[in-house]
Amino acid sequence: MIKDVDNLLEQKKIRPTAMRILIFKFLKVQKVATSLTDIENAFDKSERTTLYRTLKTFEEHGVVHTIDDGSGVTKYALCEDNCQCDVETDLHLHFHCNHCNETVCLTNHKIPQINLPEGYLAEDVNLVVKGVCDKCNLL
Ligand SMILES: [Zn+2]
Ligand SMILES: [Zn+2]
Ligand SMILES: [Zn+2]
């Protein structure tokens, strides 16, 4: 497992330091998108700056993507292995549950082709569907 994370980070051109591997593994086991506060709470206070910097690095190298689910807090989720965070091919829908307040990646549901008026260029698309998730729907 450690070797795998090593390789994956190197593939994304990130030097696999101990801290980066830890943060990656933490995000890997999350089933839902995680806020910075949630991540901070899982680590030592003294590591906050490193934490924030690592997330930035991860974001720049397509290891994580951020989600604005309207809750006012930016959330982070791991990208798929071959993700380039490309608007046309990689970006997927997100779902925010109004009941449990969790946000998940719907990685198998890519963002549909969006036709913009001439002269407009999309650099990022944040599409969040809100409603009731499958778990809450069963309650
Ligand atoms: Zn991505
Ligand atoms: Zn729910
Ligand atoms: Zn996502």
mmCIF file with all atom_site columns, C-alpha atoms and ligand atoms in Angstrom:
data_model
loop_
_atom_site.group_PDB
_atom_site.id
_atom_site.type_symbol
_atom_site.label_atom_id
_atom_site.label_alt_id
_atom_site.label_comp_id
_atom_site.label_asym_id
_atom_site.label_entity_id
_atom_site.label_seq_id
_atom_site.pdbx_PDB_ins_code
_atom_site.Cartn_x
_atom_site.Cartn_y
_atom_site.Cartn_z
_atom_site.occupancy
_atom_site.B_iso_or_equiv
_atom_site.pdbx_formal_charge
_atom_site.auth_seq_id
_atom_site.auth_comp_id
_atom_site.auth_asym_id
_atom_site.auth_atom_id
_atom_site.pdbx_PDB_model_num
ATOM   1   C  CA . MET A 1 1   ? 0.000   0.000  0.000   1.00 0.00 ? 1   MET A CA 1
ATOM   2   C  CA . ILE A 1 2   ? 2.717   2.514  0.959   1.00 0.00 ? 2   ILE A CA 1
ATOM   3   C  CA . LYS A 1 3   ? 4.580   1.686  -2.234  1.00 0.00 ? 3   LYS A CA 1
ATOM   4   C  CA . ASP A 1 4   ? 1.426   2.249  -4.268  1.00 0.00 ? 4   ASP A CA 1
ATOM   5   C  CA . VAL A 1 5   ? 0.904   5.715  -2.821  1.00 0.00 ? 5   VAL A CA 1
ATOM   6   C  CA . ASP A 1 6   ? 4.575   6.456  -3.462  1.00 0.00 ? 6   ASP A CA 1
ATOM   7   C  CA . ASN A 1 7   ? 4.235   5.537  -7.099  1.00 0.00 ? 7   ASN A CA 1
ATOM   8   C  CA . LEU A 1 8   ? 0.999   7.363  -7.548  1.00 0.00 ? 8   LEU A CA 1
ATOM   9   C  CA . LEU A 1 9   ? 2.413   10.598 -6.134  1.00 0.00 ? 9   LEU A CA 1
ATOM   10  C  CA . GLU A 1 10  ? 5.544   10.297 -8.249  1.00 0.00 ? 10  GLU A CA 1
ATOM   11  C  CA . GLN A 1 11  ? 3.404   9.702  -11.285 1.00 0.00 ? 11  GLN A CA 1
ATOM   12  C  CA . LYS A 1 12  ? 1.688   13.002 -10.547 1.00 0.00 ? 12  LYS A CA 1
ATOM   13  C  CA . LYS A 1 13  ? 5.131   14.621 -10.179 1.00 0.00 ? 13  LYS A CA 1
ATOM   14  C  CA . ILE A 1 14  ? 4.908   15.044 -6.414  1.00 0.00 ? 14  ILE A CA 1
ATOM   15  C  CA . ARG A 1 15  ? 7.775   14.029 -4.150  1.00 0.00 ? 15  ARG A CA 1
ATOM   16  C  CA . PRO A 1 16  ? 6.258   11.499 -1.734  1.00 0.00 ? 16  PRO A CA 1
ATOM   17  C  CA . THR A 1 17  ? 7.157   12.863 1.697   1.00 0.00 ? 17  THR A CA 1
ATOM   18  C  CA . ALA A 1 18  ? 5.874   11.073 4.806   1.00 0.00 ? 18  ALA A CA 1
ATOM   19  C  CA . MET A 1 19  ? 3.312   13.793 5.480   1.00 0.00 ? 19  MET A CA 1
ATOM   20  C  CA . ARG A 1 20  ? 2.010   13.795 1.917   1.00 0.00 ? 20  ARG A CA 1
ATOM   21  C  CA . ILE A 1 21  ? 1.571   10.030 2.036   1.00 0.00 ? 21  ILE A CA 1
ATOM   22  C  CA . LEU A 1 22  ? -0.344  10.313 5.327   1.00 0.00 ? 22  LEU A CA 1
ATOM   23  C  CA . ILE A 1 23  ? -2.693  12.956 3.965   1.00 0.00 ? 23  ILE A CA 1
ATOM   24  C  CA . PHE A 1 24  ? -3.230  10.972 0.799   1.00 0.00 ? 24  PHE A CA 1
ATOM   25  C  CA . LYS A 1 25  ? -4.102  7.858  2.786   1.00 0.00 ? 25  LYS A CA 1
ATOM   26  C  CA . PHE A 1 26  ? -6.468  9.818  4.982   1.00 0.00 ? 26  PHE A CA 1
ATOM   27  C  CA . LEU A 1 27  ? -8.320  11.140 1.940   1.00 0.00 ? 27  LEU A CA 1
ATOM   28  C  CA . LYS A 1 28  ? -8.307  7.711  0.348   1.00 0.00 ? 28  LYS A CA 1
ATOM   29  C  CA . VAL A 1 29  ? -10.440 6.174  3.098   1.00 0.00 ? 29  VAL A CA 1
ATOM   30  C  CA . GLN A 1 30  ? -13.011 8.983  3.121   1.00 0.00 ? 30  GLN A CA 1
ATOM   31  C  CA . LYS A 1 31  ? -16.273 8.018  1.502   1.00 0.00 ? 31  LYS A CA 1
ATOM   32  C  CA . VAL A 1 32  ? -17.427 11.621 1.208   1.00 0.00 ? 32  VAL A CA 1
ATOM   33  C  CA . ALA A 1 33  ? -15.848 14.961 0.336   1.00 0.00 ? 33  ALA A CA 1
ATOM   34  C  CA . THR A 1 34  ? -13.919 16.332 3.328   1.00 0.00 ? 34  THR A CA 1
ATOM   35  C  CA . SER A 1 35  ? -13.543 19.900 4.550   1.00 0.00 ? 35  SER A CA 1
ATOM   36  C  CA . LEU A 1 36  ? -10.217 21.375 5.611   1.00 0.00 ? 36  LEU A CA 1
ATOM   37  C  CA . THR A 1 37  ? -11.473 21.399 9.205   1.00 0.00 ? 37  THR A CA 1
ATOM   38  C  CA . ASP A 1 38  ? -12.213 17.668 9.081   1.00 0.00 ? 38  ASP A CA 1
ATOM   39  C  CA . ILE A 1 39  ? -8.740  17.027 7.728   1.00 0.00 ? 39  ILE A CA 1
ATOM   40  C  CA . GLU A 1 40  ? -7.156  19.337 10.318  1.00 0.00 ? 40  GLU A CA 1
ATOM   41  C  CA . ASN A 1 41  ? -8.945  17.540 13.121  1.00 0.00 ? 41  ASN A CA 1
ATOM   42  C  CA . ALA A 1 42  ? -7.444  14.259 12.024  1.00 0.00 ? 42  ALA A CA 1
ATOM   43  C  CA . PHE A 1 43  ? -3.903  15.640 12.285  1.00 0.00 ? 43  PHE A CA 1
ATOM   44  C  CA . ASP A 1 44  ? -1.731  17.375 14.824  1.00 0.00 ? 44  ASP A CA 1
ATOM   45  C  CA . LYS A 1 45  ? -2.250  21.134 15.293  1.00 0.00 ? 45  LYS A CA 1
ATOM   46  C  CA . SER A 1 46  ? 1.412   21.805 14.530  1.00 0.00 ? 46  SER A CA 1
ATOM   47  C  CA . GLU A 1 47  ? 0.920   20.337 11.079  1.00 0.00 ? 47  GLU A CA 1
ATOM   48  C  CA . ARG A 1 48  ? -1.701  22.805 9.884   1.00 0.00 ? 48  ARG A CA 1
ATOM   49  C  CA . THR A 1 49  ? 0.501   24.834 7.572   1.00 0.00 ? 49  THR A CA 1
ATOM   50  C  CA . THR A 1 50  ? 1.963   21.719 5.985   1.00 0.00 ? 50  THR A CA 1
ATOM   51  C  CA . LEU A 1 51  ? -1.523  20.360 5.640   1.00 0.00 ? 51  LEU A CA 1
ATOM   52  C  CA . TYR A 1 52  ? -2.810  23.365 3.782   1.00 0.00 ? 52  TYR A CA 1
ATOM   53  C  CA . ARG A 1 53  ? 0.255   23.539 1.562   1.00 0.00 ? 53  ARG A CA 1
ATOM   54  C  CA . THR A 1 54  ? 0.000   19.835 0.773   1.00 0.00 ? 54  THR A CA 1
ATOM   55  C  CA . LEU A 1 55  ? -3.634  20.186 -0.265  1.00 0.00 ? 55  LEU A CA 1
ATOM   56  C  CA . LYS A 1 56  ? -2.671  23.078 -2.552  1.00 0.00 ? 56  LYS A CA 1
ATOM   57  C  CA . THR A 1 57  ? 0.088   20.956 -4.106  1.00 0.00 ? 57  THR A CA 1
ATOM   58  C  CA . PHE A 1 58  ? -2.299  18.040 -4.485  1.00 0.00 ? 58  PHE A CA 1
ATOM   59  C  CA . GLU A 1 59  ? -4.814  20.303 -6.162  1.00 0.00 ? 59  GLU A CA 1
ATOM   60  C  CA . GLU A 1 60  ? -2.273  21.742 -8.584  1.00 0.00 ? 60  GLU A CA 1
ATOM   61  C  CA . HIS A 1 61  ? -1.149  18.256 -9.605  1.00 0.00 ? 61  HIS A CA 1
ATOM   62  C  CA . GLY A 1 62  ? -4.567  16.703 -10.070 1.00 0.00 ? 62  GLY A CA 1
ATOM   63  C  CA . VAL A 1 63  ? -4.454  14.539 -6.950  1.00 0.00 ? 63  VAL A CA 1
ATOM   64  C  CA . VAL A 1 64  ? -7.430  16.236 -5.326  1.00 0.00 ? 64  VAL A CA 1
ATOM   65  C  CA . HIS A 1 65  ? -10.177 18.502 -6.564  1.00 0.00 ? 65  HIS A CA 1
ATOM   66  C  CA . THR A 1 66  ? -12.186 20.988 -4.584  1.00 0.00 ? 66  THR A CA 1
ATOM   67  C  CA . ILE A 1 67  ? -15.955 21.099 -4.418  1.00 0.00 ? 67  ILE A CA 1
ATOM   68  C  CA . ASP A 1 68  ? -18.100 24.078 -3.612  1.00 0.00 ? 68  ASP A CA 1
ATOM   69  C  CA . ASP A 1 69  ? -21.328 22.458 -2.487  1.00 0.00 ? 69  ASP A CA 1
ATOM   70  C  CA . GLY A 1 70  ? -22.958 25.675 -1.339  1.00 0.00 ? 70  GLY A CA 1
ATOM   71  C  CA . SER A 1 71  ? -22.334 24.944 2.340   1.00 0.00 ? 71  SER A CA 1
ATOM   72  C  CA . GLY A 1 72  ? -19.813 27.796 2.410   1.00 0.00 ? 72  GLY A CA 1
ATOM   73  C  CA . VAL A 1 73  ? -16.954 25.424 3.122   1.00 0.00 ? 73  VAL A CA 1
ATOM   74  C  CA . THR A 1 74  ? -14.632 24.157 0.417   1.00 0.00 ? 74  THR A CA 1
ATOM   75  C  CA . LYS A 1 75  ? -14.446 20.388 0.361   1.00 0.00 ? 75  LYS A CA 1
ATOM   76  C  CA . TYR A 1 76  ? -11.717 18.154 -0.958  1.00 0.00 ? 76  TYR A CA 1
ATOM   77  C  CA . ALA A 1 77  ? -11.923 14.774 -2.641  1.00 0.00 ? 77  ALA A CA 1
ATOM   78  C  CA . LEU A 1 78  ? -9.309  12.572 -4.270  1.00 0.00 ? 78  LEU A CA 1
ATOM   79  C  CA . CYS A 1 79  ? -9.219  12.522 -8.045  1.00 0.00 ? 79  CYS A CA 1
ATOM   80  C  CA . GLU A 1 80  ? -9.315  9.303  -9.991  1.00 0.00 ? 80  GLU A CA 1
ATOM   81  C  CA . ASP A 1 81  ? -5.899  7.883  -10.895 1.00 0.00 ? 81  ASP A CA 1
ATOM   82  C  CA . ASN A 1 82  ? -5.790  9.215  -14.437 1.00 0.00 ? 82  ASN A CA 1
ATOM   83  C  CA . CYS A 1 83  ? -7.562  12.515 -13.759 1.00 0.00 ? 83  CYS A CA 1
ATOM   84  C  CA . GLN A 1 84  ? -6.284  15.741 -15.307 1.00 0.00 ? 84  GLN A CA 1
ATOM   85  C  CA . CYS A 1 85  ? -9.210  17.733 -13.925 1.00 0.00 ? 85  CYS A CA 1
ATOM   86  C  CA . ASP A 1 86  ? -10.044 18.491 -17.526 1.00 0.00 ? 86  ASP A CA 1
ATOM   87  C  CA . VAL A 1 87  ? -13.381 20.222 -18.056 1.00 0.00 ? 87  VAL A CA 1
ATOM   88  C  CA . GLU A 1 88  ? -14.256 18.132 -21.101 1.00 0.00 ? 88  GLU A CA 1
ATOM   89  C  CA . THR A 1 89  ? -13.234 14.680 -19.942 1.00 0.00 ? 89  THR A CA 1
ATOM   90  C  CA . ASP A 1 90  ? -12.647 14.421 -16.198 1.00 0.00 ? 90  ASP A CA 1
ATOM   91  C  CA . LEU A 1 91  ? -15.099 16.575 -14.299 1.00 0.00 ? 91  LEU A CA 1
ATOM   92  C  CA . HIS A 1 92  ? -17.984 14.693 -12.762 1.00 0.00 ? 92  HIS A CA 1
ATOM   93  C  CA . LEU A 1 93  ? -21.190 15.513 -10.965 1.00 0.00 ? 93  LEU A CA 1
ATOM   94  C  CA . HIS A 1 94  ? -21.270 16.015 -7.218  1.00 0.00 ? 94  HIS A CA 1
ATOM   95  C  CA . PHE A 1 95  ? -24.216 15.300 -5.034  1.00 0.00 ? 95  PHE A CA 1
ATOM   96  C  CA . HIS A 1 96  ? -25.000 17.156 -1.844  1.00 0.00 ? 96  HIS A CA 1
ATOM   97  C  CA . CYS A 1 97  ? -27.530 15.530 0.459   1.00 0.00 ? 97  CYS A CA 1
ATOM   98  C  CA . ASN A 1 98  ? -29.800 18.025 2.186   1.00 0.00 ? 98  ASN A CA 1
ATOM   99  C  CA . HIS A 1 99  ? -30.533 15.452 4.840   1.00 0.00 ? 99  HIS A CA 1
ATOM   100 C  CA . CYS A 1 100 ? -27.125 14.223 6.079   1.00 0.00 ? 100 CYS A CA 1
ATOM   101 C  CA . ASN A 1 101 ? -25.253 17.227 4.629   1.00 0.00 ? 101 ASN A CA 1
ATOM   102 C  CA . GLU A 1 102 ? -22.658 15.030 2.987   1.00 0.00 ? 102 GLU A CA 1
ATOM   103 C  CA . THR A 1 103 ? -21.240 15.609 -0.452  1.00 0.00 ? 103 THR A CA 1
ATOM   104 C  CA . VAL A 1 104 ? -20.084 12.764 -2.662  1.00 0.00 ? 104 VAL A CA 1
ATOM   105 C  CA . CYS A 1 105 ? -18.326 12.424 -6.023  1.00 0.00 ? 105 CYS A CA 1
ATOM   106 C  CA . LEU A 1 106 ? -20.407 10.760 -8.700  1.00 0.00 ? 106 LEU A CA 1
ATOM   107 C  CA . THR A 1 107 ? -17.328 9.803  -10.689 1.00 0.00 ? 107 THR A CA 1
ATOM   108 C  CA . ASN A 1 108 ? -19.236 7.670  -13.169 1.00 0.00 ? 108 ASN A CA 1
ATOM   109 C  CA . HIS A 1 109 ? -21.432 10.605 -14.041 1.00 0.00 ? 109 HIS A CA 1
ATOM   110 C  CA . LYS A 1 110 ? -19.401 13.056 -16.056 1.00 0.00 ? 110 LYS A CA 1
ATOM   111 C  CA . ILE A 1 111 ? -20.550 16.620 -16.506 1.00 0.00 ? 111 ILE A CA 1
ATOM   112 C  CA . PRO A 1 112 ? -22.681 16.797 -19.633 1.00 0.00 ? 112 PRO A CA 1
ATOM   113 C  CA . GLN A 1 113 ? -21.379 18.768 -22.570 1.00 0.00 ? 113 GLN A CA 1
ATOM   114 C  CA . ILE A 1 114 ? -22.055 22.431 -21.936 1.00 0.00 ? 114 ILE A CA 1
ATOM   115 C  CA . ASN A 1 115 ? -22.528 24.709 -24.893 1.00 0.00 ? 115 ASN A CA 1
ATOM   116 C  CA . LEU A 1 116 ? -21.331 28.196 -24.112 1.00 0.00 ? 116 LEU A CA 1
ATOM   117 C  CA . PRO A 1 117 ? -21.958 31.267 -26.231 1.00 0.00 ? 117 PRO A CA 1
ATOM   118 C  CA . GLU A 1 118 ? -19.236 32.126 -28.682 1.00 0.00 ? 118 GLU A CA 1
ATOM   119 C  CA . GLY A 1 119 ? -16.180 33.719 -27.127 1.00 0.00 ? 119 GLY A CA 1
ATOM   120 C  CA . TYR A 1 120 ? -16.695 32.076 -23.738 1.00 0.00 ? 120 TYR A CA 1
ATOM   121 C  CA . LEU A 1 121 ? -14.134 29.568 -22.485 1.00 0.00 ? 121 LEU A CA 1
ATOM   122 C  CA . ALA A 1 122 ? -14.805 27.176 -19.601 1.00 0.00 ? 122 ALA A CA 1
ATOM   123 C  CA . GLU A 1 123 ? -11.896 26.619 -17.213 1.00 0.00 ? 123 GLU A CA 1
ATOM   124 C  CA . ASP A 1 124 ? -13.736 24.955 -14.398 1.00 0.00 ? 124 ASP A CA 1
ATOM   125 C  CA . VAL A 1 125 ? -17.228 23.656 -13.868 1.00 0.00 ? 125 VAL A CA 1
ATOM   126 C  CA . ASN A 1 126 ? -18.756 23.005 -10.496 1.00 0.00 ? 126 ASN A CA 1
ATOM   127 C  CA . LEU A 1 127 ? -21.959 21.100 -10.844 1.00 0.00 ? 127 LEU A CA 1
ATOM   128 C  CA . VAL A 1 128 ? -23.601 20.045 -7.604  1.00 0.00 ? 128 VAL A CA 1
ATOM   129 C  CA . VAL A 1 129 ? -26.916 18.272 -7.546  1.00 0.00 ? 129 VAL A CA 1
ATOM   130 C  CA . LYS A 1 130 ? -28.801 18.670 -4.275  1.00 0.00 ? 130 LYS A CA 1
ATOM   131 C  CA . GLY A 1 131 ? -31.345 16.323 -2.837  1.00 0.00 ? 131 GLY A CA 1
ATOM   132 C  CA . VAL A 1 132 ? -31.568 13.146 -0.806  1.00 0.00 ? 132 VAL A CA 1
ATOM   133 C  CA . CYS A 1 133 ? -28.789 10.557 -1.066  1.00 0.00 ? 133 CYS A CA 1
ATOM   134 C  CA . ASP A 1 134 ? -29.318 6.810  -1.405  1.00 0.00 ? 134 ASP A CA 1
ATOM   135 C  CA . LYS A 1 135 ? -28.616 6.174  2.300   1.00 0.00 ? 135 LYS A CA 1
ATOM   136 C  CA . CYS A 1 136 ? -31.078 8.804  3.552   1.00 0.00 ? 136 CYS A CA 1
ATOM   137 C  CA . ASN A 1 137 ? -33.605 7.745  0.964   1.00 0.00 ? 137 ASN A CA 1
ATOM   138 C  CA . LEU A 1 138 ? -33.774 4.341  2.628   1.00 0.00 ? 138 LEU A CA 1
ATOM   139 C  CA . LEU A 1 139 ? -34.542 5.743  6.064   1.00 0.00 ? 139 LEU A CA 1
HETATM 140 ZN ZN . ZN  B 2 .   ? -9.071  15.780 -10.918 1.00 0.00 ? 1   ZN  B ZN 1
HETATM 141 ZN ZN . ZN  B 2 .   ? -27.892 11.708 2.958   1.00 0.00 ? 2   ZN  B ZN 1
HETATM 142 ZN ZN . ZN  B 2 .   ? -15.505 14.811 -7.148  1.00 0.00 ? 3   ZN  B ZN 1
#
